[in-house]
Amino acid sequence: MNKKNGRCGRILRIGIILEAAGIAVMLLFFANMQKDREQATLSGSVFPSGRESVSDGLVTVEGEELSGSEMISIGETAQADGDYIKWVDFNVTADAMRCALQYDLDTYGSEIHIDWIVLLAYAGCRGGGNFNAKSLSYIRDLAERMKNSETTVEKLSNELEYFDYYYEAYSAVLGGYVGEYDIERTDESGRTTMERVYGVKVFSPIAKGFGYSDYDDFGASRSYGYRRPHLGHDMLGVIGTPIVAIESGYVEAIGWNRYGGWRIGIRSFDGKRYYYYAHLRQNYPYAEGLEEGSVVTAGDVIGYMGHTGYSTTENTNNIEVVHLHWGLQLIFDESQKDGNNEIWVDCYDLTNFLYGYRSAVEKVGDTREWIRSVPMSDPAVEEYEAE
C-alpha cells in the first residue's frame, strides 16, 4: 500500500512539474510576442491590433468600415513596402499636452524656444508610449534642461533610440495646432484691428456655448451591417449644434455615407491629418456654400449636429442618439488613405485638450445658419491659396 502511494505521489509531483514547465513556456512565449509587438510599433511596421481584426476582416473608407467583397486582405497590408510609419498609438493625455504647451508658449520669442512636441516625444520615449503622472515630470525635467542648454533636439535624437519615431508620430497628430495667426481685437474706443499672435490655432469641434457629453468610446463595438470597432469619438448634444473645423484645411469629401449619414472630411494642408465629421443634421447638414474643395479656417462653422446615418437612403435619421462622431486619421503615405492600412487615433484626450479652445458663434438672422463671431486669419490658409 505504501509503495503504491509512493508511486502515485511521484507521478503527481512529475505532473505538477510538467504543468509548471508548460505554463512557464507559455508565459515566455506571450512575453516575447508582446515585446515583438511593441518593437514593431516603434519601428513603424504594421501589425493587427484591437482596431483591426484579422478574423473580422474589417477595413475602413473615410472612417466607415467595409466588409465582404469590398475587403482588402490584411495580409497584403502587412507586407506593404515603404519607409514610413505604419501605426501610431496616441496615448498622450490632455494634462501632458497642456503641460508641454505652456513651455512652448512661455519660451516663444526667446533665445531657446521649446517645441511642445519635442517634450511630448521625450515623455513618450521615457514611458514606452504610455502616459501617466510621471510623464509630467519627464516633460518638466527636459524643459528645464533645454532652458539651461544642457541638451538639444539633436542630442535627444542621438541618445534615444525611438525619439525620432515619437517625434514624427506626435507631429502628425499635433503638427498644425500651434503657430502664428491673426485674430480680431477691439480696443477701448471700439476700433477693431487684426493682431498677429502666437498660440493654439485649433478649436473644439463643438462651438462655444453649446453643451455636450462624452466618454472614451474608441474601439467600442458597433454592429450596423456587421461587427466592427468604433474608430472615432462621439460627442452627444442637441440637434442643430454648430460644428466647427478643428484645424484649417480643405474639404476632401462631403455628402452621404450609409454609416456616417451626412458627413464631411477635411484634410490638413500638410496632408497628414484627415478630420471626419459624421451624423450631421437632417435636411440642413452643412454650412451654406460648403462643397468639395472649399477651404476652411479653424473655428469656421462647417455643419450642424444631428443623427443621420445607418441607411442606404439619403437624409435618413437612423441613429438613436443625437451626436457628432469625429475621427482623426493619420496619413504618412497616400496608400494609407483608404483601405486596411488606415491609422485612426483615439481622440478622447485630444477632445479634452481642445475643450479649452472653443470658437464663439452667432446666429444669422432668422435663418438656421450660424457663423463664427471673431474673425481669424491663418497664414496656412493664405499659403495654400497662394500655391
Short mmCIF file of C-alpha atoms in Angstrom, two decimals:
data_model
loop_
_atom_site.label_atom_id
_atom_site.label_comp_id
_atom_site.label_asym_id
_atom_site.label_seq_id
_atom_site.Cartn_x
_atom_site.Cartn_y
_atom_site.Cartn_z
CA MET A 1 0.00 0.00 0.00
CA ASN A 2 2.85 2.39 0.92
CA LYS A 3 4.73 1.54 -2.32
CA LYS A 4 1.56 2.25 -4.31
CA ASN A 5 1.05 5.56 -2.53
CA GLY A 6 4.71 6.42 -3.14
CA ARG A 7 4.37 5.77 -6.88
CA CYS A 8 1.18 7.89 -7.02
CA GLY A 9 2.98 10.67 -5.16
CA ARG A 10 5.91 10.62 -7.58
CA ILE A 11 3.56 10.63 -10.58
CA LEU A 12 1.64 13.54 -9.10
CA ARG A 13 4.84 15.51 -8.46
CA ILE A 14 6.06 14.83 -12.00
CA GLY A 15 2.69 16.01 -13.35
CA ILE A 16 2.89 19.21 -11.35
CA ILE A 17 6.44 19.86 -12.54
CA LEU A 18 5.46 19.30 -16.18
CA GLU A 19 2.43 21.54 -15.82
CA ALA A 20 4.54 24.29 -14.24
CA ALA A 21 7.09 23.96 -17.02
CA GLY A 22 4.34 24.24 -19.62
CA ILE A 23 2.96 27.37 -18.01
CA ALA A 24 6.43 28.90 -17.87
CA VAL A 25 6.97 28.22 -21.57
CA MET A 26 3.59 29.79 -22.41
CA LEU A 27 4.35 32.88 -20.32
CA LEU A 28 7.73 33.25 -22.00
CA PHE A 29 6.09 32.90 -25.42
CA PHE A 30 3.50 35.58 -24.75
CA ALA A 31 6.08 37.88 -23.20
CA ASN A 32 8.24 37.61 -26.30
CA MET A 33 5.22 38.10 -28.53
CA GLN A 34 4.28 41.29 -26.64
CA LYS A 35 7.87 42.52 -26.89
CA ASP A 36 7.81 41.89 -30.64
CA ARG A 37 4.52 43.83 -30.91
CA GLU A 38 5.97 46.80 -29.09
CA GLN A 39 9.15 46.66 -31.17
CA ALA A 40 7.05 46.51 -34.34
CA THR A 41 5.08 49.58 -33.32
CA LEU A 42 8.19 51.60 -32.57
CA SER A 43 9.90 50.60 -35.79
CA GLY A 44 6.83 51.60 -37.79
CA SER A 45 5.84 48.17 -39.03
CA VAL A 46 2.26 47.02 -39.49
CA PHE A 47 0.51 44.51 -37.27
CA PRO A 48 -3.13 43.76 -36.43
CA SER A 49 -4.30 45.39 -33.22
CA GLY A 50 -7.54 45.88 -31.34
CA ARG A 51 -8.52 48.32 -34.07
CA GLU A 52 -8.03 45.88 -36.91
CA SER A 53 -9.20 42.30 -36.64
CA VAL A 54 -7.99 39.55 -38.93
CA SER A 55 -10.94 37.36 -38.02
CA ASP A 56 -13.44 40.14 -38.65
CA GLY A 57 -11.80 41.15 -41.93
CA LEU A 58 -12.56 44.82 -41.34
CA VAL A 59 -11.34 47.72 -43.39
CA THR A 60 -12.38 51.36 -43.44
CA VAL A 61 -13.10 54.00 -46.03
CA GLU A 62 -13.36 57.62 -44.87
CA GLY A 63 -13.79 56.43 -41.30
CA GLU A 64 -16.58 53.99 -42.12
CA GLU A 65 -15.92 50.28 -42.27
CA LEU A 66 -16.48 47.91 -45.17
CA SER A 67 -16.53 44.13 -45.34
CA GLY A 68 -17.20 41.16 -47.62
CA SER A 69 -16.30 41.65 -51.26
CA GLU A 70 -15.09 45.20 -50.51
CA MET A 71 -12.48 43.92 -48.08
CA ILE A 72 -8.74 44.33 -48.62
CA SER A 73 -6.62 41.49 -47.25
CA ILE A 74 -4.83 42.44 -44.07
CA GLY A 75 -2.12 40.01 -45.06
CA GLU A 76 -1.39 42.15 -48.08
CA THR A 77 -1.34 45.23 -45.87
CA ALA A 78 1.18 43.64 -43.53
CA GLN A 79 3.50 43.18 -46.49
CA ALA A 80 3.18 46.81 -47.62
CA ASP A 81 6.53 48.34 -48.55
CA GLY A 82 7.61 51.90 -47.89
CA ASP A 83 9.79 53.78 -45.46
CA TYR A 84 7.02 55.47 -43.48
CA ILE A 85 5.20 54.93 -40.20
CA LYS A 86 2.61 52.18 -40.39
CA TRP A 87 0.98 52.51 -36.98
CA VAL A 88 0.55 55.03 -34.15
CA ASP A 89 -0.93 54.57 -30.69
CA PHE A 90 -1.62 58.10 -29.48
CA ASN A 91 -1.84 57.81 -25.69
CA VAL A 92 -0.81 61.37 -24.81
CA THR A 93 -3.00 62.71 -22.01
CA ALA A 94 -4.65 66.13 -22.04
CA ASP A 95 -2.63 67.09 -18.95
CA ALA A 96 0.61 66.22 -20.72
CA MET A 97 -0.40 68.30 -23.74
CA ARG A 98 -1.29 71.29 -21.56
CA CYS A 99 1.96 71.00 -19.61
CA ALA A 100 4.15 70.81 -22.72
CA LEU A 101 2.19 73.56 -24.46
CA GLN A 102 2.81 76.04 -21.65
CA TYR A 103 6.59 75.69 -22.06
CA ASP A 104 6.19 76.29 -25.80
CA LEU A 105 4.11 79.43 -25.27
CA ASP A 106 6.33 80.78 -22.47
CA THR A 107 9.56 80.43 -24.46
CA TYR A 108 8.28 81.70 -27.82
CA GLY A 109 10.42 84.61 -28.98
CA SER A 110 13.19 83.79 -26.52
CA GLU A 111 16.68 82.59 -27.38
CA ILE A 112 15.67 78.97 -26.71
CA HIS A 113 12.16 78.25 -27.93
CA ILE A 114 10.98 74.85 -26.69
CA ASP A 115 8.80 72.90 -29.11
CA TRP A 116 5.98 71.23 -27.16
CA ILE A 117 6.06 68.20 -29.44
CA VAL A 118 9.72 67.62 -28.54
CA LEU A 119 8.71 67.47 -24.87
CA LEU A 120 5.89 65.03 -25.62
CA ALA A 121 8.15 62.85 -27.77
CA TYR A 122 10.65 62.66 -24.93
CA ALA A 123 7.93 61.70 -22.44
CA GLY A 124 6.72 59.09 -24.94
CA CYS A 125 10.22 57.60 -25.07
CA ARG A 126 10.56 57.52 -21.30
CA GLY A 127 7.15 55.90 -20.85
CA GLY A 128 7.28 53.48 -23.77
CA GLY A 129 4.37 55.27 -25.41
CA ASN A 130 2.27 55.33 -22.23
CA PHE A 131 1.47 58.48 -20.28
CA ASN A 132 0.81 58.80 -16.56
CA ALA A 133 1.70 61.06 -13.62
CA LYS A 134 5.42 60.50 -14.24
CA SER A 135 5.07 61.89 -17.76
CA LEU A 136 4.62 65.41 -16.42
CA SER A 137 7.91 65.05 -14.52
CA TYR A 138 9.65 63.92 -17.71
CA ILE A 139 8.28 66.97 -19.55
CA ARG A 140 9.31 69.42 -16.83
CA ASP A 141 12.75 67.87 -16.45
CA LEU A 142 13.52 68.08 -20.16
CA ALA A 143 12.16 71.63 -20.43
CA GLU A 144 14.47 72.82 -17.66
CA ARG A 145 17.46 71.06 -19.19
CA MET A 146 16.73 72.63 -22.57
CA LYS A 147 16.34 76.07 -20.98
CA ASN A 148 19.77 75.65 -19.38
CA SER A 149 21.30 74.47 -22.69
CA GLU A 150 22.10 71.08 -21.15
CA THR A 151 20.64 69.20 -24.11
CA THR A 152 19.28 69.76 -27.60
CA VAL A 153 16.90 68.06 -30.00
CA GLU A 154 19.88 66.70 -31.91
CA LYS A 155 21.31 65.13 -28.75
CA LEU A 156 17.94 63.59 -27.89
CA SER A 157 17.74 62.11 -31.36
CA ASN A 158 21.20 60.55 -30.99
CA GLU A 159 20.75 59.34 -27.42
CA LEU A 160 17.20 57.96 -27.53
CA GLU A 161 16.60 55.14 -29.97
CA TYR A 162 12.92 55.87 -30.58
CA PHE A 163 12.87 59.64 -30.16
CA ASP A 164 12.61 60.28 -33.92
CA TYR A 165 9.69 57.86 -34.21
CA TYR A 166 7.71 59.52 -31.41
CA TYR A 167 8.51 63.00 -32.70
CA GLU A 168 7.29 62.17 -36.19
CA ALA A 169 4.21 60.33 -34.91
CA TYR A 170 3.16 63.08 -32.50
CA SER A 171 3.93 65.76 -35.09
CA ALA A 172 1.50 64.01 -37.42
CA VAL A 173 -1.22 64.38 -34.78
CA LEU A 174 -0.40 67.86 -33.45
CA GLY A 175 1.70 69.44 -36.18
CA GLY A 176 -0.75 72.20 -37.16
CA TYR A 177 -2.01 73.03 -33.71
CA VAL A 178 0.35 75.81 -32.57
CA GLY A 179 1.70 78.76 -34.51
CA GLU A 180 1.16 82.36 -35.53
CA TYR A 181 -2.22 83.64 -36.67
CA ASP A 182 -4.18 86.90 -36.88
CA ILE A 183 -7.19 87.47 -34.64
CA GLU A 184 -9.59 90.41 -34.45
CA ARG A 185 -9.15 92.61 -31.36
CA THR A 186 -11.31 95.51 -30.20
CA ASP A 187 -9.66 98.40 -28.36
CA GLU A 188 -11.19 100.68 -25.71
CA SER A 189 -12.53 103.06 -28.35
CA GLY A 190 -14.36 100.24 -30.10
CA ARG A 191 -12.00 100.15 -33.08
CA THR A 192 -11.25 96.66 -34.40
CA THR A 193 -7.93 95.55 -35.84
CA MET A 194 -6.30 92.25 -36.76
CA GLU A 195 -3.48 91.35 -34.38
CA ARG A 196 -0.73 88.79 -35.03
CA VAL A 197 -0.38 86.39 -32.09
CA TYR A 198 1.29 83.07 -31.33
CA GLY A 199 -0.62 80.25 -29.71
CA VAL A 200 -3.08 77.43 -30.21
CA LYS A 201 -4.86 77.87 -33.53
CA VAL A 202 -7.22 74.90 -33.39
CA PHE A 203 -10.66 74.53 -31.81
CA SER A 204 -13.01 72.06 -30.22
CA PRO A 205 -15.42 70.65 -32.83
CA ILE A 206 -18.36 71.90 -30.72
CA ALA A 207 -18.96 75.67 -30.84
CA LYS A 208 -18.63 77.76 -27.69
CA GLY A 209 -21.79 78.00 -25.60
CA PHE A 210 -23.16 74.63 -26.69
CA GLY A 211 -23.06 71.76 -24.22
CA TYR A 212 -22.16 68.17 -24.88
CA SER A 213 -21.31 64.96 -23.04
CA ASP A 214 -18.76 62.32 -23.98
CA TYR A 215 -16.73 59.38 -22.73
CA ASP A 216 -13.84 57.31 -24.07
CA ASP A 217 -15.61 55.06 -26.59
CA PHE A 218 -12.77 54.44 -29.04
CA GLY A 219 -12.70 50.78 -30.12
CA ALA A 220 -16.18 50.03 -28.74
CA SER A 221 -18.26 47.54 -30.69
CA ARG A 222 -20.60 48.63 -33.50
CA SER A 223 -22.98 46.23 -35.19
CA TYR A 224 -24.85 48.01 -38.01
CA GLY A 225 -24.26 45.92 -41.12
CA TYR A 226 -21.55 43.85 -39.44
CA ARG A 227 -19.46 43.77 -36.28
CA ARG A 228 -16.69 46.40 -36.18
CA PRO A 229 -14.81 48.70 -33.78
CA HIS A 230 -15.68 52.36 -33.31
CA LEU A 231 -12.84 54.38 -34.86
CA GLY A 232 -13.74 57.83 -33.63
CA HIS A 233 -15.10 59.87 -30.75
CA ASP A 234 -18.78 60.61 -30.07
CA MET A 235 -19.90 63.93 -28.57
CA LEU A 236 -23.57 63.90 -27.53
CA GLY A 237 -25.65 67.08 -27.79
CA VAL A 238 -28.76 68.60 -29.33
CA ILE A 239 -29.87 68.84 -32.94
CA GLY A 240 -28.51 71.90 -34.71
CA THR A 241 -25.46 72.40 -32.50
CA PRO A 242 -22.90 74.20 -34.70
CA ILE A 243 -19.92 72.02 -35.62
CA VAL A 244 -16.68 73.87 -36.36
CA ALA A 245 -13.49 72.98 -38.20
CA ILE A 246 -10.88 71.81 -35.72
CA GLU A 247 -7.98 72.79 -37.96
CA SER A 248 -7.67 74.81 -41.14
CA GLY A 249 -7.75 72.72 -44.29
CA TYR A 250 -9.74 71.87 -47.38
CA VAL A 251 -12.89 69.80 -47.82
CA GLU A 252 -11.86 66.49 -49.33
CA ALA A 253 -15.21 64.70 -49.00
CA ILE A 254 -18.78 65.82 -48.42
CA GLY A 255 -22.15 64.12 -48.84
CA TRP A 256 -23.95 60.97 -47.79
CA ASN A 257 -22.39 57.85 -46.33
CA ARG A 258 -24.53 54.86 -45.31
CA TYR A 259 -22.77 54.64 -41.94
CA GLY A 260 -21.94 58.26 -41.17
CA GLY A 261 -25.01 59.84 -42.76
CA TRP A 262 -24.33 63.40 -43.87
CA ARG A 263 -20.61 63.78 -43.28
CA ILE A 264 -17.61 66.00 -44.03
CA GLY A 265 -13.96 65.02 -44.49
CA ILE A 266 -11.39 67.83 -44.13
CA ARG A 267 -7.70 67.38 -44.90
CA SER A 268 -4.96 69.44 -43.25
CA PHE A 269 -2.77 71.43 -45.62
CA ASP A 270 0.29 69.30 -44.87
CA GLY A 271 -1.74 66.21 -45.81
CA LYS A 272 -1.01 64.42 -42.52
CA ARG A 273 -4.44 64.71 -40.88
CA TYR A 274 -7.90 63.81 -42.16
CA TYR A 275 -10.78 65.01 -39.95
CA TYR A 276 -14.04 63.12 -40.25
CA TYR A 277 -17.31 64.68 -39.00
CA ALA A 278 -20.41 62.46 -39.22
CA HIS A 279 -24.15 62.13 -38.43
CA LEU A 280 -24.89 65.75 -39.32
CA ARG A 281 -28.40 67.23 -39.26
CA GLN A 282 -31.21 66.00 -41.46
CA ASN A 283 -32.31 68.49 -44.18
CA TYR A 284 -29.71 71.11 -43.17
CA PRO A 285 -26.40 69.36 -42.51
CA TYR A 286 -23.80 71.82 -43.83
CA ALA A 287 -22.79 75.44 -43.58
CA GLU A 288 -24.00 77.48 -46.52
CA GLY A 289 -21.76 77.24 -49.58
CA LEU A 290 -19.59 74.41 -48.27
CA GLU A 291 -18.57 71.99 -51.01
CA GLU A 292 -15.76 69.69 -52.02
CA GLY A 293 -12.59 71.74 -52.41
CA SER A 294 -13.75 74.53 -50.09
CA VAL A 295 -11.01 75.98 -47.90
CA VAL A 296 -11.93 76.45 -44.24
CA THR A 297 -10.21 78.23 -41.38
CA ALA A 298 -10.03 76.62 -37.95
CA GLY A 299 -13.10 77.68 -35.97
CA ASP A 300 -15.34 78.17 -39.02
CA VAL A 301 -18.81 76.65 -38.76
CA ILE A 302 -18.93 73.72 -41.18
CA GLY A 303 -22.14 71.89 -40.23
CA TYR A 304 -24.73 71.01 -37.61
CA MET A 305 -25.18 68.12 -35.21
CA GLY A 306 -27.82 65.52 -35.99
CA HIS A 307 -28.38 61.77 -36.08
CA THR A 308 -28.37 60.79 -39.75
CA GLY A 309 -26.87 57.54 -40.97
CA TYR A 310 -27.19 53.75 -40.82
CA SER A 311 -29.15 53.74 -44.05
CA THR A 312 -28.56 53.46 -47.77
CA THR A 313 -31.33 56.06 -48.22
CA GLU A 314 -30.04 59.61 -48.05
CA ASN A 315 -31.24 62.07 -45.41
CA THR A 316 -32.41 59.34 -43.04
CA ASN A 317 -32.32 59.56 -39.23
CA ASN A 318 -31.49 56.04 -38.11
CA ILE A 319 -29.03 56.89 -35.33
CA GLU A 320 -30.83 56.72 -31.99
CA VAL A 321 -28.81 59.33 -30.10
CA VAL A 322 -28.08 62.82 -31.44
CA HIS A 323 -24.32 63.26 -31.54
CA LEU A 324 -21.27 64.24 -33.53
CA HIS A 325 -18.89 61.45 -34.47
CA TRP A 326 -15.48 62.89 -35.21
CA GLY A 327 -12.40 60.93 -36.13
CA LEU A 328 -8.77 61.71 -36.87
CA GLN A 329 -6.89 59.68 -39.46
CA LEU A 330 -3.11 59.98 -39.83
CA ILE A 331 -1.61 59.72 -43.30
CA PHE A 332 2.13 59.25 -43.76
CA ASP A 333 1.72 57.88 -47.30
CA GLU A 334 -1.26 58.18 -49.66
CA SER A 335 -1.55 54.39 -49.76
CA GLN A 336 -2.83 54.69 -46.17
CA LYS A 337 -5.76 56.96 -47.01
CA ASP A 338 -8.30 54.24 -47.85
CA GLY A 339 -8.28 50.55 -47.01
CA ASN A 340 -6.91 48.28 -44.33
CA ASN A 341 -3.77 50.35 -43.94
CA GLU A 342 -5.57 53.27 -42.26
CA ILE A 343 -4.43 54.78 -38.96
CA TRP A 344 -7.18 56.21 -36.74
CA VAL A 345 -6.24 57.55 -33.32
CA ASP A 346 -8.09 57.73 -30.03
CA CYS A 347 -9.37 61.31 -29.79
CA TYR A 348 -10.73 61.30 -26.23
CA ASP A 349 -7.83 63.13 -24.56
CA LEU A 350 -7.41 65.31 -27.62
CA THR A 351 -11.06 66.35 -27.28
CA ASN A 352 -10.44 67.11 -23.61
CA PHE A 353 -7.47 69.28 -24.56
CA LEU A 354 -9.47 71.11 -27.26
CA TYR A 355 -12.24 71.95 -24.79
CA GLY A 356 -10.13 74.92 -23.70
CA TYR A 357 -10.29 76.37 -27.22
CA ARG A 358 -13.85 76.88 -28.42
CA SER A 359 -14.97 79.10 -31.28
CA ALA A 360 -17.66 81.66 -30.44
CA VAL A 361 -20.52 81.74 -32.96
CA GLU A 362 -23.61 83.83 -33.69
CA LYS A 363 -26.88 83.15 -35.48
CA VAL A 364 -27.53 84.69 -38.89
CA GLY A 365 -30.86 86.50 -38.58
CA ASP A 366 -33.89 84.23 -38.68
CA THR A 367 -32.08 81.52 -40.64
CA ARG A 368 -30.75 78.20 -39.36
CA GLU A 369 -27.24 79.34 -40.20
CA TRP A 370 -24.51 80.16 -37.66
CA ILE A 371 -21.16 81.86 -38.31
CA ARG A 372 -18.07 82.50 -36.19
CA SER A 373 -18.17 85.67 -34.09
CA VAL A 374 -14.46 86.52 -34.05
CA PRO A 375 -12.67 86.73 -37.42
CA MET A 376 -9.37 84.88 -37.65
CA SER A 377 -6.77 84.66 -40.39
CA ASP A 378 -4.49 81.63 -40.58
CA PRO A 379 -1.24 82.09 -42.57
CA ALA A 380 -1.52 78.41 -43.55
CA VAL A 381 -4.70 79.25 -45.47
CA GLU A 382 -3.00 82.12 -47.27
CA GLU A 383 -0.03 79.94 -48.20
CA TYR A 384 -2.29 77.17 -49.53
CA GLU A 385 -4.43 79.53 -51.60
CA ALA A 386 -1.31 81.23 -53.00
CA GLU A 387 0.05 77.96 -54.40
#
